Amino acid sequence: MRPTDLAREHGISTQAVRNYERDGFIPPAERTPTGYRIYTEVHAAALRAFLALIPAHGHSAGGQIMNALNEGELDDALLIIDRGHRQLLRDRETLAAVKQAVDHLTAEPDAAAEQTSAAGPRTVGELAHHLGVTAATIRNWEAVGILAPARDPATGYRLYRASDTRDAELAHLLRRGGYSLDHISTVVQQVRTAGGTDALATALDDWRRRLTARGRAMLKAASQLDHYLSLRDN
């Protein structure tokens, strides 16, 4: 096969195919005496696998997976895949928790105050660790109105209550869904007031569809990876 044969199947440029080979996403091609690349069905399968990984795990993680596989480090590749599944599961659980919180707030607007006493407040570092983001991200969310933590009267330190953690979980979920901070701020305000939740319901339904699509993409990527490994190892 020529580079054009691989490129044509996916509607990409031949330079993109060469770049993927350079970056280790597909195995090195053999060369003719005149220097032309010779690709095989193994290379075609590797390219299909990599391109399937992008919607499933993202470009960066997909590249890391292919690098690990092409370096013979199957366990390293599987670890990255497992992390992607773990993140998807966490997103599903967070989505369910947010919906439950919204339903609860809509039914009983004073419920947030009761939830606050169920768990002790977190510091900015503890909340950042809980979400897997930086403290600077938390402070940025506060700056745009997504979070409104209380302050310790003695030290002035931020204290994030149970309701703040809920708002932060919602912000983190929607941020990964590609929503702007302004939009997220509006959605969080709706959760706090438990009024006019149509926009929130639309956002959550949209994110659920995204999670479903990513789950399907993971299934497709797994199939393509298995096919690639079967060809390569025969």
XYZ file of N, CA and C in Angstrom:
702
model
N 0.831 -1.197 0.000
C 0.000 0.000 0.000
C 0.873 1.257 0.000
N 0.345 2.305 -0.626
C 1.020 3.599 -0.621
C 0.387 4.506 0.441
N 1.069 5.587 0.814
C 0.452 6.528 1.765
C -0.912 7.022 1.304
N -1.063 7.212 -0.010
C -2.350 7.694 -0.516
C -3.463 6.685 -0.275
N -3.135 5.391 -0.295
C -4.157 4.372 -0.059
C -4.700 4.464 1.366
N -3.808 4.652 2.343
C -4.246 4.794 3.724
C -4.992 6.105 3.930
N -4.482 7.171 3.308
C -5.089 8.484 3.501
C -6.492 8.545 2.908
N -6.671 7.954 1.735
C -7.950 8.049 1.027
C -9.084 7.423 1.841
N -8.806 6.332 2.533
C -9.856 5.635 3.305
C -10.482 6.544 4.361
N -9.680 7.457 4.914
C -10.160 8.275 6.027
C -10.343 9.748 5.657
N -10.078 10.080 4.414
C -10.235 11.460 3.995
C -9.225 12.394 4.624
N -8.009 11.887 4.831
C -6.949 12.710 5.402
C -5.837 12.861 4.376
N -4.868 13.680 4.677
C -3.769 13.916 3.746
C -2.691 12.844 3.912
N -1.905 12.670 2.864
C -0.778 11.730 2.963
C 0.247 12.225 3.968
N 0.345 13.553 4.126
C 1.272 14.091 5.123
C 0.831 13.707 6.532
N -0.482 13.667 6.747
C -0.981 13.247 8.060
C -0.566 11.808 8.341
N -0.639 10.954 7.342
C -0.223 9.556 7.518
C 1.260 9.504 7.873
N 2.069 10.270 7.173
C 3.508 10.295 7.471
C 3.755 10.821 8.885
N 2.973 11.831 9.275
C 3.137 12.380 10.624
C 2.778 11.346 11.682
N 1.723 10.571 11.430
C 1.332 9.538 12.387
C 2.426 8.477 12.509
N 3.072 8.172 11.393
C 4.192 7.226 11.452
C 5.362 7.829 12.222
N 5.649 9.091 11.944
C 6.739 9.783 12.647
C 6.505 9.807 14.151
N 5.261 10.000 14.545
C 4.930 10.112 15.964
C 4.735 8.757 16.642
N 4.869 7.683 15.879
C 4.770 6.357 16.471
C 3.361 5.841 16.635
N 2.389 6.477 15.985
C 0.998 6.026 16.103
C 0.732 4.824 15.201
N 1.500 4.698 14.136
C 1.479 3.492 13.305
C 2.921 3.009 13.192
N 3.125 1.713 12.950
C 4.496 1.182 12.914
C 5.310 1.792 11.768
N 6.618 1.785 11.896
C 7.464 2.277 10.801
C 7.241 1.461 9.531
N 7.220 2.157 8.408
C 7.031 1.477 7.122
C 8.377 1.059 6.542
N 8.354 -0.037 5.828
C 9.548 -0.418 5.064
C 9.671 0.518 3.868
N 10.859 0.555 3.288
C 11.115 1.472 2.169
C 11.583 0.687 0.948
N 11.211 1.194 -0.208
C 11.735 0.638 -1.442
C 13.172 1.138 -1.621
N 13.936 0.562 -2.531
C 15.304 1.045 -2.770
C 15.364 2.531 -3.115
N 14.251 3.049 -3.644
C 14.233 4.474 -3.988
C 13.670 5.346 -2.876
N 13.346 4.736 -1.732
C 12.929 5.510 -0.578
C 11.439 5.660 -0.373
N 10.630 5.044 -1.231
C 9.183 5.148 -1.061
C 8.701 4.230 0.069
N 7.743 4.732 0.832
C 7.181 3.927 1.917
C 6.298 2.805 1.371
N 6.355 1.647 2.065
C 5.495 0.517 1.728
C 4.668 0.178 2.968
N 3.383 0.422 2.879
C 2.493 0.104 3.981
C 1.778 -1.221 3.711
N 1.387 -1.885 4.792
C 0.688 -3.163 4.709
C -0.662 -3.047 5.406
N -1.405 -4.147 5.421
C -2.687 -4.167 6.110
C -2.513 -3.922 7.610
N -1.338 -4.283 8.129
C -1.054 -4.017 9.540
C -1.034 -2.507 9.792
N -0.408 -1.760 8.893
C -0.383 -0.307 9.031
C -1.789 0.283 8.897
N -2.563 -0.268 7.961
C -3.933 0.210 7.772
C -4.760 -0.035 9.033
N -4.556 -1.212 9.650
C -5.292 -1.538 10.877
C -4.856 -0.627 12.027
N -3.561 -0.320 12.086
C -3.067 0.576 13.131
C -3.671 1.971 12.976
N -3.766 2.447 11.739
C -4.338 3.770 11.500
C -5.817 3.788 11.862
N -6.536 2.727 11.513
C -7.957 2.661 11.891
C -8.104 2.673 13.403
N -7.228 1.953 14.081
C -7.294 1.896 15.542
C -7.026 3.270 16.142
N -5.991 3.946 15.673
C -5.667 5.258 16.223
C -6.796 6.241 16.004
N -7.336 6.285 14.799
C -8.406 7.240 14.511
C -9.669 6.907 15.295
N -9.881 5.624 15.602
C -11.026 5.240 16.432
C -10.812 5.630 17.890
N -9.554 5.686 18.306
C -9.247 6.050 19.687
C -9.514 7.523 19.987
N -9.434 8.367 18.982
C -9.558 9.813 19.216
C -10.914 10.180 19.817
N -12.052 9.767 19.210
C -13.337 10.113 19.847
C -13.586 9.341 21.136
N -12.872 8.241 21.335
C -13.071 7.424 22.532
C -12.265 7.930 23.721
N -10.990 8.269 23.484
C -10.093 8.622 24.580
C -9.401 9.971 24.402
N -9.575 10.605 23.252
C -8.898 11.862 22.983
C -7.612 11.640 22.204
N -7.171 12.682 21.512
C -5.994 12.575 20.650
C -4.742 12.217 21.443
N -4.537 12.900 22.558
C -3.321 12.667 23.338
C -3.271 11.247 23.895
N -4.343 10.835 24.563
C -4.371 9.483 25.130
C -4.319 8.433 24.030
N -5.011 8.695 22.916
C -4.970 7.753 21.803
C -3.556 7.560 21.279
N -2.818 8.662 21.173
C -1.428 8.564 20.740
C -0.574 7.794 21.730
N -0.809 8.028 23.019
C -0.052 7.311 24.047
C -0.338 5.816 23.998
N -1.588 5.474 23.744
C -1.957 4.051 23.641
C -1.224 3.400 22.472
N -1.246 4.051 21.319
C -0.591 3.474 20.144
C 0.926 3.428 20.334
N 1.504 4.458 20.950
C 2.941 4.435 21.242
C 3.291 3.226 22.096
N 2.500 3.006 23.151
C 2.769 1.880 24.048
C 2.648 0.553 23.309
N 1.610 0.406 22.506
C 1.428 -0.845 21.771
C 2.565 -1.080 20.787
N 2.969 -0.039 20.095
C 4.014 -0.196 19.084
C 5.398 -0.356 19.692
N 5.496 -0.078 20.997
C 6.751 -0.328 21.716
C 6.709 -1.640 22.488
N 5.627 -2.404 22.277
C 5.499 -3.694 22.942
C 5.071 -3.621 24.388
N 4.509 -2.482 24.810
C 4.104 -2.303 26.208
C 2.580 -2.386 26.301
N 2.061 -3.591 26.165
C 0.613 -3.786 26.167
C -0.014 -3.357 27.487
N 0.607 -3.696 28.604
C 0.035 -3.341 29.901
C -0.068 -1.831 30.073
N 0.929 -1.091 29.576
C 0.874 0.367 29.665
C -0.300 0.910 28.859
N -0.518 0.325 27.675
C -1.640 0.751 26.843
C -2.966 0.455 27.533
N -3.070 -0.726 28.135
C -4.313 -1.099 28.812
C -4.576 -0.207 30.020
N -3.513 0.233 30.678
C -3.683 1.126 31.829
C -4.306 2.448 31.396
N -3.860 2.995 30.278
C -4.429 4.249 29.772
C -5.891 4.046 29.394
N -6.183 2.914 28.774
C -7.572 2.600 28.412
C -8.435 2.480 29.662
N -7.902 1.801 30.674
C -8.654 1.652 31.924
C -8.955 3.014 32.553
N -7.992 3.933 32.482
C -8.224 5.270 33.036
C -9.361 5.977 32.297
N -9.415 5.777 30.992
C -10.499 6.378 30.219
C -11.852 5.833 30.630
N -11.934 4.523 30.842
C -13.188 3.928 31.294
C -13.550 4.409 32.695
N -12.544 4.556 33.544
C -12.795 5.049 34.893
C -13.345 6.467 34.864
N -12.794 7.313 33.986
C -13.288 8.686 33.870
C -14.716 8.711 33.348
N -15.008 7.827 32.383
C -16.364 7.757 31.851
C -17.340 7.337 32.945
N -16.949 6.369 33.756
C -17.801 5.928 34.852
C -18.025 7.065 35.843
N -16.952 7.799 36.154
C -17.103 8.915 37.092
C -18.031 9.971 36.517
N -17.918 10.241 35.221
C -18.800 11.221 34.602
C -20.259 10.773 34.696
N -20.495 9.483 34.472
C -21.870 8.969 34.571
C -22.396 9.110 35.995
N -21.550 8.767 36.967
C -21.965 8.869 38.364
C -22.221 10.317 38.759
N -21.364 11.229 38.275
C -21.547 12.644 38.585
C -22.829 13.169 37.940
N -23.076 12.759 36.716
C -24.292 13.173 36.029
C -25.525 12.725 36.807
N -25.500 11.484 37.274
C -26.628 10.969 38.056
C -26.784 11.751 39.360
N -25.643 12.071 39.991
C -25.694 12.813 41.251
C -26.240 14.223 41.042
N -25.831 14.858 39.945
C -26.318 16.210 39.656
C -27.820 16.186 39.395
N -28.264 15.206 38.613
C -29.702 15.115 38.331
C -30.489 14.890 39.618
N -29.964 14.031 40.475
C -30.630 13.784 41.751
C -30.686 15.067 42.591
N -29.573 15.807 42.582
C -29.544 17.056 43.344
C -30.545 18.057 42.799
N -30.615 18.158 41.483
C -31.552 19.096 40.863
C -32.985 18.694 41.177
N -33.287 17.398 41.050
C -34.640 16.931 41.355
C -34.988 17.229 42.812
N -34.024 17.021 43.690
C -34.251 17.248 45.112
C -34.460 18.732 45.395
N -33.660 19.568 44.761
C -33.782 21.007 44.981
C -35.095 21.538 44.424
N -35.499 20.980 43.293
C -36.758 21.423 42.692
C -37.936 21.059 43.581
N -37.849 19.869 44.184
C -38.942 19.412 45.030
C -38.933 20.102 46.385
N -37.714 20.434 46.874
C -37.598 21.001 48.217
C -36.471 22.016 48.233
N -36.753 23.288 47.944
C -35.716 24.304 47.806
C -34.817 24.457 49.014
N -35.274 24.103 50.221
C -34.452 24.278 51.408
C -33.535 23.096 51.671
N -33.535 22.103 50.754
C -32.755 20.887 51.009
C -31.272 21.161 51.064
N -30.782 22.172 50.321
C -29.339 22.431 50.292
C -28.814 22.749 51.672
N -29.608 23.472 52.447
C -29.150 23.821 53.787
C -28.990 22.581 54.649
N -29.889 21.600 54.463
C -29.804 20.371 55.232
C -28.589 19.548 54.795
N -28.306 19.547 53.488
C -27.174 18.781 52.974
C -25.861 19.336 53.504
N -25.819 20.643 53.742
C -24.579 21.273 54.170
C -24.068 20.674 55.473
N -25.000 20.323 56.359
C -24.592 19.799 57.656
C -24.213 18.335 57.614
N -24.453 17.666 56.479
C -24.181 16.229 56.397
C -22.697 15.936 56.283
N -21.906 16.886 55.832
C -20.465 16.658 55.681
C -19.741 17.950 56.029
N -18.539 17.814 56.566
C -17.773 18.991 56.927
C -17.305 19.744 55.702
N -17.031 21.030 55.846
C -16.562 21.821 54.707
C -15.165 21.421 54.277
N -14.853 21.676 52.988
C -13.538 21.378 52.430
C -12.764 22.677 52.219
N -11.446 22.570 52.282
C -10.599 23.685 51.886
C -10.482 23.689 50.370
N -9.907 24.758 49.829
C -9.761 24.822 48.378
C -8.881 23.684 47.874
N -7.829 23.335 48.627
C -6.960 22.235 48.213
C -7.668 20.908 48.249
N -8.505 20.699 49.261
C -9.236 19.437 49.374
C -10.273 19.302 48.267
N -10.938 20.394 47.942
C -11.921 20.346 46.860
C -11.233 20.109 45.523
N -10.097 20.774 45.298
C -9.349 20.576 44.055
C -8.917 19.124 43.920
N -8.431 18.530 45.015
C -8.016 17.126 44.993
C -9.206 16.213 44.714
N -10.340 16.513 45.314
C -11.555 15.721 45.115
C -11.953 15.675 43.642
N -11.808 16.804 42.960
C -12.224 16.895 41.561
C -11.116 16.521 40.582
N -9.869 16.524 41.052
C -8.755 16.276 40.151
C -8.401 17.473 39.302
N -8.579 18.681 39.861
C -8.211 19.912 39.162
C -7.248 20.687 40.053
N -6.811 21.836 39.587
C -5.906 22.664 40.376
C -6.700 23.631 41.251
N -6.042 24.108 42.306
C -6.666 25.113 43.162
C -6.943 26.389 42.374
N -6.077 26.688 41.400
C -6.291 27.880 40.573
C -7.595 27.768 39.789
N -7.926 26.560 39.337
C -9.189 26.359 38.618
C -10.370 26.653 39.522
N -10.303 26.175 40.763
C -11.385 26.427 41.714
C -11.560 27.932 41.934
N -10.434 28.633 42.097
C -10.510 30.076 42.327
C -11.067 30.806 41.091
N -10.733 30.305 39.918
C -11.256 30.899 38.687
C -12.762 30.722 38.605
N -13.245 29.557 39.014
C -14.702 29.334 39.031
C -15.375 30.295 40.007
N -14.708 30.566 41.115
C -15.253 31.525 42.075
C -15.299 32.920 41.453
N -14.267 33.268 40.709
C -14.178 34.607 40.126
C -15.306 34.896 39.142
N -15.784 33.850 38.452
C -16.857 34.059 37.472
C -18.229 33.757 38.058
N -18.291 33.483 39.361
C -19.577 33.318 40.020
C -20.107 31.906 40.081
N -19.316 30.931 39.650
C -19.776 29.544 39.718
C -19.810 29.057 41.157
N -18.818 29.446 41.943
C -18.742 29.066 43.344
C -18.789 30.308 44.220
N -19.384 30.133 45.396
C -19.475 31.246 46.350
C -19.208 30.702 47.752
N -17.949 30.338 48.027
C -17.651 29.718 49.318
C -17.734 30.710 50.469
N -17.987 30.149 51.658
C -17.935 30.957 52.866
C -16.470 31.149 53.255
N -16.240 32.014 54.212
C -14.885 32.268 54.710
C -14.822 31.952 56.202
N -13.724 31.332 56.595
C -13.498 31.100 58.011
C -13.306 32.467 58.684
N -14.129 32.807 59.672
C -14.027 34.147 60.282
C -12.695 34.390 60.985
N -12.030 33.310 61.393
C -10.768 33.478 62.113
C -9.584 33.625 61.170
N -9.584 32.828 60.085
C -8.422 32.802 59.192
C -8.671 33.473 57.852
N -9.941 33.592 57.473
C -10.258 34.149 56.160
C -10.155 33.133 55.040
N -9.805 31.884 55.360
C -9.686 30.843 54.338
C -11.060 30.479 53.776
N -11.072 30.072 52.498
C -12.304 29.625 51.872
C -12.735 28.281 52.482
N -14.038 28.131 52.679
C -14.604 26.874 53.169
C -15.716 26.447 52.218
N -15.546 25.290 51.605
C -16.506 24.798 50.615
C -17.422 23.766 51.273
N -18.693 24.142 51.366
C -19.683 23.288 52.003
C -20.179 22.220 51.025
N -21.098 21.381 51.508
C -21.634 20.314 50.653
C -22.278 20.892 49.400
N -23.003 21.998 49.545
C -23.641 22.614 48.376
C -22.600 23.169 47.412
N -21.483 23.683 47.935
C -20.403 24.167 47.070
C -19.779 23.010 46.296
N -19.605 21.869 46.986
C -19.049 20.690 46.317
C -19.964 20.240 45.199
N -21.267 20.266 45.449
C -22.227 19.920 44.400
C -22.085 20.851 43.203
N -21.995 22.166 43.468
C -21.837 23.136 42.382
C -20.533 22.895 41.622
N -19.462 22.550 42.346
C -18.171 22.311 41.714
C -18.215 21.049 40.859
N -18.890 20.014 41.353
C -19.042 18.784 40.565
C -19.791 19.089 39.270
N -20.826 19.863 39.359
C -21.605 20.239 38.179
C -20.750 21.044 37.211
N -19.998 22.005 37.744
C -19.128 22.820 36.881
C -18.090 21.951 36.179
N -17.496 21.027 36.927
C -16.471 20.153 36.356
C -17.054 19.293 35.247
N -18.240 18.762 35.464
C -18.911 17.937 34.468
C -19.192 18.726 33.196
N -19.789 19.910 33.355
C -20.145 20.699 32.186
C -18.914 21.252 31.474
N -17.868 21.537 32.237
C -16.630 22.036 31.610
C -16.053 20.972 30.694
N -16.055 19.715 31.147
C -15.564 18.631 30.294
C -16.456 18.437 29.079
N -17.707 18.850 29.202
C -18.619 18.769 28.071
C -18.449 19.890 27.073
N -17.514 20.805 27.351
C -17.219 21.865 26.397
C -18.004 23.143 26.605
N -18.716 23.273 27.722
C -19.502 24.471 27.965
C -18.620 25.606 28.471
N -19.002 26.823 28.114
C -18.247 27.997 28.535
C -18.498 28.268 30.015
N -17.581 29.010 30.634
C -17.739 29.341 32.047
C -18.985 30.190 32.283
N -19.297 31.066 31.357
C -20.499 31.899 31.504
C -21.757 31.037 31.524
N -21.793 30.057 30.623
C -22.949 29.161 30.574
C -23.037 28.343 31.854
N -21.894 27.835 32.308
C -21.875 27.032 33.530
C -22.352 27.851 34.716
N -21.920 29.108 34.785
C -22.346 29.978 35.879
C -23.857 30.119 35.902
N -24.450 30.269 34.717
C -25.912 30.386 34.630
C -26.591 29.116 35.111
N -26.058 27.969 34.678
C -26.641 26.685 35.061
C -26.563 26.484 36.573
N -25.405 26.791 37.150
C -25.229 26.612 38.597
C -26.183 27.519 39.367
N -26.372 28.732 38.875
C -27.313 29.640 39.533
C -28.724 29.046 39.517
N -29.069 28.362 38.420
C -30.375 27.729 38.324
C -30.515 26.593 39.328
N -29.438 25.853 39.528
C -29.469 24.789 40.523
C -29.683 25.382 41.907
N -28.977 26.476 42.191
C -29.090 27.094 43.518
C -30.500 27.591 43.793
N -31.117 28.160 42.786
C -32.446 28.725 42.989
C -33.553 27.720 42.718
N -33.177 26.600 42.077
C -34.161 25.564 41.722
C -35.323 26.156 40.937
N -35.019 27.096 40.074
C -36.052 27.703 39.255
C -35.602 27.789 37.815
N -36.549 27.628 36.889
C -36.236 27.712 35.470
C -35.175 26.717 35.055
N -35.405 25.444 35.329
C -34.372 24.426 35.107
C -34.387 23.845 33.690
N -35.130 24.458 32.774
C -35.182 23.923 31.412
C -33.794 23.894 30.774
N -33.038 25.000 30.948
C -31.693 25.051 30.352
C -30.791 23.987 30.964
N -30.940 23.780 32.265
C -30.136 22.760 32.938
C -30.495 21.377 32.430
N -31.782 21.093 32.306
C -32.211 19.788 31.813
C -31.679 19.540 30.406
N -31.685 20.576 29.587
C -31.159 20.441 28.221
C -29.667 20.143 28.248
N -28.932 20.845 29.112
C -27.491 20.625 29.205
C -27.183 19.210 29.680
N -27.927 18.738 30.660
C -27.685 17.390 31.184
C -28.044 16.325 30.154
N -29.132 16.531 29.416
C -29.498 15.580 28.365
C -28.431 15.546 27.273
N -27.907 16.729 26.943
C -26.858 16.806 25.930
C -25.608 16.076 26.400
N -25.242 16.277 27.658
C -24.050 15.610 28.174
C -24.260 14.103 28.260
N -25.468 13.650 28.592
C -25.751 12.213 28.611
C -25.552 11.612 27.223
N -26.013 12.331 26.208
C -25.806 11.850 24.837
C -24.318 11.780 24.501
N -23.553 12.749 24.976
C -22.110 12.748 24.732
C -21.450 11.541 25.401
N -21.884 11.239 26.620
C -21.312 10.093 27.327
C -21.667 8.789 26.615
N -22.901 8.691 26.132
C -23.302 7.502 25.386
C -22.475 7.357 24.117
N -22.280 8.475 23.412
C -21.472 8.432 22.184
C -20.037 8.032 22.490
N -19.502 8.526 23.608
C -18.132 8.156 23.966
C -18.041 6.682 24.331
N -19.060 6.174 25.026
C -19.079 4.750 25.335
C -19.102 3.901 24.086
N -19.917 4.286 23.115
C -19.947 3.557 21.836
C -18.606 3.654 21.122
N -17.985 4.848 21.194
C -16.682 5.028 20.558
C -15.637 4.131 21.205
N -15.724 3.944 22.517
C -14.789 3.059 23.203
C -14.954 1.617 22.733
N -16.199 1.203 22.516
C -16.441 -0.150 22.007
C -15.817 -0.321 20.621
N -16.018 0.683 19.762
C -15.453 0.612 18.413
C -13.932 0.606 18.465
N -13.358 1.459 19.313
C -11.899 1.526 19.414
C -11.331 0.214 19.921
N -12.006 -0.407 20.879
C -11.533 -1.684 21.402
C -11.517 -2.747 20.311
N -12.547 -2.748 19.488
C -12.611 -3.718 18.390
C -11.482 -3.490 17.389
N -11.238 -2.224 17.044
C -10.174 -1.910 16.094
C -8.801 -2.241 16.668
N -8.610 -1.980 17.956
C -7.329 -2.312 18.589
C -7.092 -3.811 18.605
N -8.129 -4.562 18.935
C -7.987 -6.017 18.965
C -7.645 -6.558 17.579
N -8.292 -5.995 16.561
C -8.006 -6.431 15.184
C -6.557 -6.106 14.811
N -6.108 -4.923 15.178
C -4.737 -4.525 14.883
C -3.735 -5.464 15.570
N -3.966 -5.745 16.836
C -3.039 -6.616 17.562
C -3.036 -8.026 16.978
N -4.196 -8.499 16.566
C -4.268 -9.841 15.972
C -3.461 -9.915 14.688
N -3.587 -8.874 13.853
C -2.809 -8.846 12.601
C -1.333 -8.727 12.877
N -0.997 -7.848 13.786
C 0.429 -7.574 14.065
C 1.124 -8.787 14.657
N 0.441 -9.513 15.523
C 1.082 -10.595 16.247
C 1.045 -11.917 15.520
N 0.351 -11.972 14.384
C 0.332 -13.242 13.600
C 1.575 -13.383 12.748
